[in-house]
Short mmCIF file of C-alpha atoms in Angstrom, two decimals:
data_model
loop_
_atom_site.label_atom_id
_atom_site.label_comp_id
_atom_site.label_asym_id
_atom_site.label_seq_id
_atom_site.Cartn_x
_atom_site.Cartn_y
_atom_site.Cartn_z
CA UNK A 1166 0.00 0.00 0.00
CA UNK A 1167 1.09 3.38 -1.17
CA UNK A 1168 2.94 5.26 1.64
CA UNK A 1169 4.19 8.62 3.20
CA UNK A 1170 7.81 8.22 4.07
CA UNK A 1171 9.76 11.27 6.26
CA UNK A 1172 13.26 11.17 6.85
CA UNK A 1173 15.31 11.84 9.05
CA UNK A 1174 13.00 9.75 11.81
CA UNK A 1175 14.90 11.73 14.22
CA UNK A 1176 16.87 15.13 14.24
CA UNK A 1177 18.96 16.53 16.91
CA UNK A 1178 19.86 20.27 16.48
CA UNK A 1179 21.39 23.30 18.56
CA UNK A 1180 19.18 26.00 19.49
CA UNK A 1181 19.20 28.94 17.01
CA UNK A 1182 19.97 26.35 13.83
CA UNK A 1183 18.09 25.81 10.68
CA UNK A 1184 16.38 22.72 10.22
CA UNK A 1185 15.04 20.63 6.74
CA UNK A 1186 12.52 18.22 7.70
CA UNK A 1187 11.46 16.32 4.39
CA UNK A 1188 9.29 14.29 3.29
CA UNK A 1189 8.28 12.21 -0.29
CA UNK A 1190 4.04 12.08 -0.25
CA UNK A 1191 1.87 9.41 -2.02
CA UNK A 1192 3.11 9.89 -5.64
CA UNK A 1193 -0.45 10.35 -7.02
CA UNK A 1194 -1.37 12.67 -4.71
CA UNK A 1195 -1.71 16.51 -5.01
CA UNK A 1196 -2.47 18.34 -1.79
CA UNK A 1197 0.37 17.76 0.92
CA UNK A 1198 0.18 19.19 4.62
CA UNK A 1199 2.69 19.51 7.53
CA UNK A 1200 1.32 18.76 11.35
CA UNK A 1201 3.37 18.96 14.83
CA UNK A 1202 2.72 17.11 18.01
CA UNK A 1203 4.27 18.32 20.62
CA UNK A 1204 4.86 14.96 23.63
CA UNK A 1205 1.67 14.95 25.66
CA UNK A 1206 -0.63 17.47 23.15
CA UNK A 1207 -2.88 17.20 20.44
CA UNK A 1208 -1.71 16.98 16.67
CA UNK A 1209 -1.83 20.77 15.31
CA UNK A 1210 -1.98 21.50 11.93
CA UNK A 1211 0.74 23.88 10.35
CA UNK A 1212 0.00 24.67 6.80
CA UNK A 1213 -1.63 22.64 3.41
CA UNK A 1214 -0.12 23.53 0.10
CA UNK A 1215 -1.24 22.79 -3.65
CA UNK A 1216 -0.28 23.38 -6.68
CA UNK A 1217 3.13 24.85 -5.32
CA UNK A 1218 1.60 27.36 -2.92
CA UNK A 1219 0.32 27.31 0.70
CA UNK A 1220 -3.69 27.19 0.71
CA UNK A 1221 -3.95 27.36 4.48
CA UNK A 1222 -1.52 27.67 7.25
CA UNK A 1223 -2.00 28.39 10.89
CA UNK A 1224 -1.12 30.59 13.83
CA UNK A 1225 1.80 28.47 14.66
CA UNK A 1226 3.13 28.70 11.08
CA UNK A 1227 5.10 32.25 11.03
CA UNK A 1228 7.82 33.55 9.25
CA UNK A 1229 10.24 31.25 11.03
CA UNK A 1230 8.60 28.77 8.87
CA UNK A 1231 8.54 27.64 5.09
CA UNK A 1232 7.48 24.75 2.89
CA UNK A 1233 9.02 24.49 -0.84
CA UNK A 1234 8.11 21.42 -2.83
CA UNK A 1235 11.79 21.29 -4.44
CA UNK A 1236 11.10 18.31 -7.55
CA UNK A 1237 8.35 16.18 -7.97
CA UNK A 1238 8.46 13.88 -5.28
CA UNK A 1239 9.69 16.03 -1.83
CA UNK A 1240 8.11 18.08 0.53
CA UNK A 1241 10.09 19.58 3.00
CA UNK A 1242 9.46 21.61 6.25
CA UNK A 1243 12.30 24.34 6.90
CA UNK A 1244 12.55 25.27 10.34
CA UNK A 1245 15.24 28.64 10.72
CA UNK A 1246 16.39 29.95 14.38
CA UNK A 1247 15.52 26.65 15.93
CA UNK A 1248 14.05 27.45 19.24
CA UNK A 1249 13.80 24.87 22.55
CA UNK A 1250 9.99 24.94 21.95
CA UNK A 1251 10.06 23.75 18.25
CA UNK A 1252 10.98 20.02 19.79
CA UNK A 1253 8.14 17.76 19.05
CA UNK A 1254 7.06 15.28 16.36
CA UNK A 1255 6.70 16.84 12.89
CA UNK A 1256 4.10 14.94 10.49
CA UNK A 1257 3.63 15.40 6.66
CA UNK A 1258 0.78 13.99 5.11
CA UNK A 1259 -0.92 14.04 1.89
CA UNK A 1260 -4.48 13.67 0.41
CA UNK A 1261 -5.37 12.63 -3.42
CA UNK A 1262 -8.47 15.52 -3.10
CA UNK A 1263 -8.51 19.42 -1.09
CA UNK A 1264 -11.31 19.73 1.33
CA UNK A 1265 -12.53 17.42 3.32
CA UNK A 1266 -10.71 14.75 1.76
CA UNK A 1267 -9.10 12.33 4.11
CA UNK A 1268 -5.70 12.25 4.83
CA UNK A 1269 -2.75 10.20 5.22
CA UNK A 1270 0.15 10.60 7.44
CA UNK A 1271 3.86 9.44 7.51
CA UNK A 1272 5.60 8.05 10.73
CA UNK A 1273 6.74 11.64 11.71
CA UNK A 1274 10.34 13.09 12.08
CA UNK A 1275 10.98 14.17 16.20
CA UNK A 1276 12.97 17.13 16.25
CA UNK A 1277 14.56 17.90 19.43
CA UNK A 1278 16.50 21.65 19.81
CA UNK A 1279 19.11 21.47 22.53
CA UNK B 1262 -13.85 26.26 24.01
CA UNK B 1263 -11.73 23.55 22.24
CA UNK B 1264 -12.85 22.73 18.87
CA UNK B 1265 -12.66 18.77 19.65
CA UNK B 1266 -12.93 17.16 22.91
CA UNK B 1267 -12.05 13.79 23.44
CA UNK B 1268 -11.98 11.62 27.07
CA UNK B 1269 -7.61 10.85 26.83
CA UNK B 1270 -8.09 7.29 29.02
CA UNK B 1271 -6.35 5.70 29.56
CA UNK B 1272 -8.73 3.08 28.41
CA UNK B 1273 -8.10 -1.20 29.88
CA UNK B 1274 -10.26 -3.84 28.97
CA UNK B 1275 -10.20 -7.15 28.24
CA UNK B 1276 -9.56 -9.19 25.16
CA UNK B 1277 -13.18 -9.55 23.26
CA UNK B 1278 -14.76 -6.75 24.53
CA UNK B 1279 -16.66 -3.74 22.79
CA UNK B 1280 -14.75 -0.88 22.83
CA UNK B 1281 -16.76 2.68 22.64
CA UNK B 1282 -14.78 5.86 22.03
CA UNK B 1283 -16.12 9.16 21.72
CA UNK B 1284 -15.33 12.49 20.82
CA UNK B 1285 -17.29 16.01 21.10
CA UNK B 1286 -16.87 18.92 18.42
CA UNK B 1287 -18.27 22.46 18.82
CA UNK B 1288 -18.41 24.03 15.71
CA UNK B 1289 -21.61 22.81 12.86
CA UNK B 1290 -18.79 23.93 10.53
CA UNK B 1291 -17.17 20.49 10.98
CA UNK B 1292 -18.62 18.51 8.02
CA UNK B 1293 -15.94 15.24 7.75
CA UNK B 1294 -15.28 13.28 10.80
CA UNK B 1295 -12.30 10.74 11.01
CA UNK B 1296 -11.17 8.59 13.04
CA UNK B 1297 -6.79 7.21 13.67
CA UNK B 1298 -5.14 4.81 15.07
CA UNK B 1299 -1.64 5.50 16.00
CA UNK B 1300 0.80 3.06 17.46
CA UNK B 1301 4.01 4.70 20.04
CA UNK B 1302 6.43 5.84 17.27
CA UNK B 1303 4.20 5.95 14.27
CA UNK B 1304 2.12 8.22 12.62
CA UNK B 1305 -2.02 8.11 12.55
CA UNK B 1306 -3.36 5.42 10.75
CA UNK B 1307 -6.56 6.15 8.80
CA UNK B 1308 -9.04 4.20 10.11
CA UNK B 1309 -12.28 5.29 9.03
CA UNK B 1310 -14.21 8.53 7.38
CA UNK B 1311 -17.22 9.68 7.18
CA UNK B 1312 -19.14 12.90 6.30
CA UNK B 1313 -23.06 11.83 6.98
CA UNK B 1314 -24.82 11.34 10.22
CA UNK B 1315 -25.34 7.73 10.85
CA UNK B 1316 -23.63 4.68 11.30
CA UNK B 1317 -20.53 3.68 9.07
CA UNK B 1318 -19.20 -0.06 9.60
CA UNK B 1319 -15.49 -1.25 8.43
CA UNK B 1320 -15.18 -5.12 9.94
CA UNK B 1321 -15.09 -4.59 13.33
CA UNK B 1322 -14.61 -0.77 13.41
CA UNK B 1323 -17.85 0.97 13.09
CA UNK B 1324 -17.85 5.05 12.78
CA UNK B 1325 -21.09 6.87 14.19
CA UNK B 1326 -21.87 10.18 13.63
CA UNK B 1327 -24.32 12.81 15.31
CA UNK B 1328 -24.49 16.26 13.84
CA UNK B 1329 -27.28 17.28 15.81
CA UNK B 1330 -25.66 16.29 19.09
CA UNK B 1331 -22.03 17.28 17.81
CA UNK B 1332 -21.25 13.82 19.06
CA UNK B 1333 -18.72 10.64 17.22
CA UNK B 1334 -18.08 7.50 18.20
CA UNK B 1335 -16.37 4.76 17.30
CA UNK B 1336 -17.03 0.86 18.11
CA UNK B 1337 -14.67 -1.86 18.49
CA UNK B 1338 -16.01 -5.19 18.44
CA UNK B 1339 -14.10 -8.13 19.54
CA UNK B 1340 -11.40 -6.39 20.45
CA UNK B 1341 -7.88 -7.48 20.09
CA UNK B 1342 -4.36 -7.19 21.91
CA UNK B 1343 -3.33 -5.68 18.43
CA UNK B 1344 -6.01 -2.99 18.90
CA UNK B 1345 -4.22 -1.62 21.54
CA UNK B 1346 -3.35 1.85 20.67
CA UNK B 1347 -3.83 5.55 20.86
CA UNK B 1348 -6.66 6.54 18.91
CA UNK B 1349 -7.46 9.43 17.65
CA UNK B 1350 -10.69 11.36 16.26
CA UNK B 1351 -10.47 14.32 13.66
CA UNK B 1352 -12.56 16.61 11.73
CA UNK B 1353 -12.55 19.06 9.55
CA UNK B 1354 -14.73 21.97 8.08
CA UNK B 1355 -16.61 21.30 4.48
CA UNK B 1356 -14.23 23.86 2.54
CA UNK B 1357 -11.41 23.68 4.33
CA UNK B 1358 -7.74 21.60 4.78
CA UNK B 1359 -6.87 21.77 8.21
CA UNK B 1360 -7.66 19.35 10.32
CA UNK B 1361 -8.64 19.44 14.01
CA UNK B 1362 -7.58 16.30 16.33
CA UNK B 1363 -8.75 15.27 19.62
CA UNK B 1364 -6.10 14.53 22.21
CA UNK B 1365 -6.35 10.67 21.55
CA UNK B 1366 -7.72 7.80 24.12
CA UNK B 1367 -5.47 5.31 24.99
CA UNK B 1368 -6.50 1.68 24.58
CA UNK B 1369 -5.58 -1.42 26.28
CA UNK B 1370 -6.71 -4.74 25.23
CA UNK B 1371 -5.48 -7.03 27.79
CA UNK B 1372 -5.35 -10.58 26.61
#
């Protein structure tokens, strides 16, 4: 069955670096999202993207965030001035449809800032 | 308020039971309703979807929905040591991409 694969599965990083979290979505699928669970909390979403802009991003997502969809198969999350409170899991997912349409998640990358 | 409520657990009971886990939502915006399943170290699993009011059975898994009530549920029957899990309930609004998770129940099926 057709999967979402994230690598690394784990990053370590100093406080104040950059971080590239990335990600390769279902290969037939168009609409790709980023999520973040932070140990002990809910999943939160960060931002969708289609058609090589972001359609919807939330609160959390500022300008300390991006997304860039670099070929046709990766996805990546850029994290810049890393900050103790960016540790937590990092999802991507994808969905074959936009709204409403259900969507499926990789095993996560956990990000801890030292 | 929270946009979804869910009861975190932790949840023990014993192999063969029915297993009922719920989740409240506040907003009649909320159109699609899913439910995960996601094992320590993995992602969430799809499990089932749904976007009607009513009853929506997957093998042992059945999804209920109640838009009047702002109420979901899923069922477990004959519940499994493999079942055990985190599980997770999600929804989202009709025109919209981001989707809003409960804070998971914990299951234990004890064998």
């Amino acid at each position: 069955e057709p999967e979402v694969t994230q690598t690394p599965s784990h990053q370590v990083t100093q406080m104040g670096q950059e971080v590239i979290l990335r990600c390769v979505p279902i290969s037939n699928h168009l609409y790709f999202y980023w999520y973040r669970q932070i140990l002990g909390q809910k999943v939160e979403f960060l931002v969708s993207f289609y058609n090589n802009e972001i359609s919807e991003k939330s609160e959390i997502f500022d300008d300390q965030f991006s997304v860039e969809r670099p070929d046709g198969s990766n996805f990546t999350l850029k994290i810049r001035s890393t900050k103790l409170e960016d540790s937590a899991m990092y999802f991507c997912a994808s969905s074959g449809g936009g709204s409403g349409q259900p969507q499926h998640f990789g095993d996560g990358t956990r990000l801890s800032i030292l | 308020q929270k946009e979804v409520e869910q009861d975190p657990g932790p949840l023990s009971v014993p192999e063969g039971a029915i297993v009922s886990l719920n989740c409240t939502y506040s907003n009649s915006a909320f159109q699609y309703f899913m439910w995960y399943r996601q094992y320590s170290r993995k992602g969430p699993e799809l499990l089932m979807y749904t976007y009607s009011s009513g009853n929506k059975e997957d093998g042992r898994f059945t999804a209920q929905v109640d838009k009047s009530s702002k109420y979901i549920s899923l069922f477990i029957r004959d519940s499994q040591p493999s079942d055990s899990a985190t599980y997770l309930c999600a929804t989202v609004r009709y025109t919209g991409n981001q989707f809003y998770f409960g804070t998971g129940t914990s299951l234990t099926v004890i064998p």
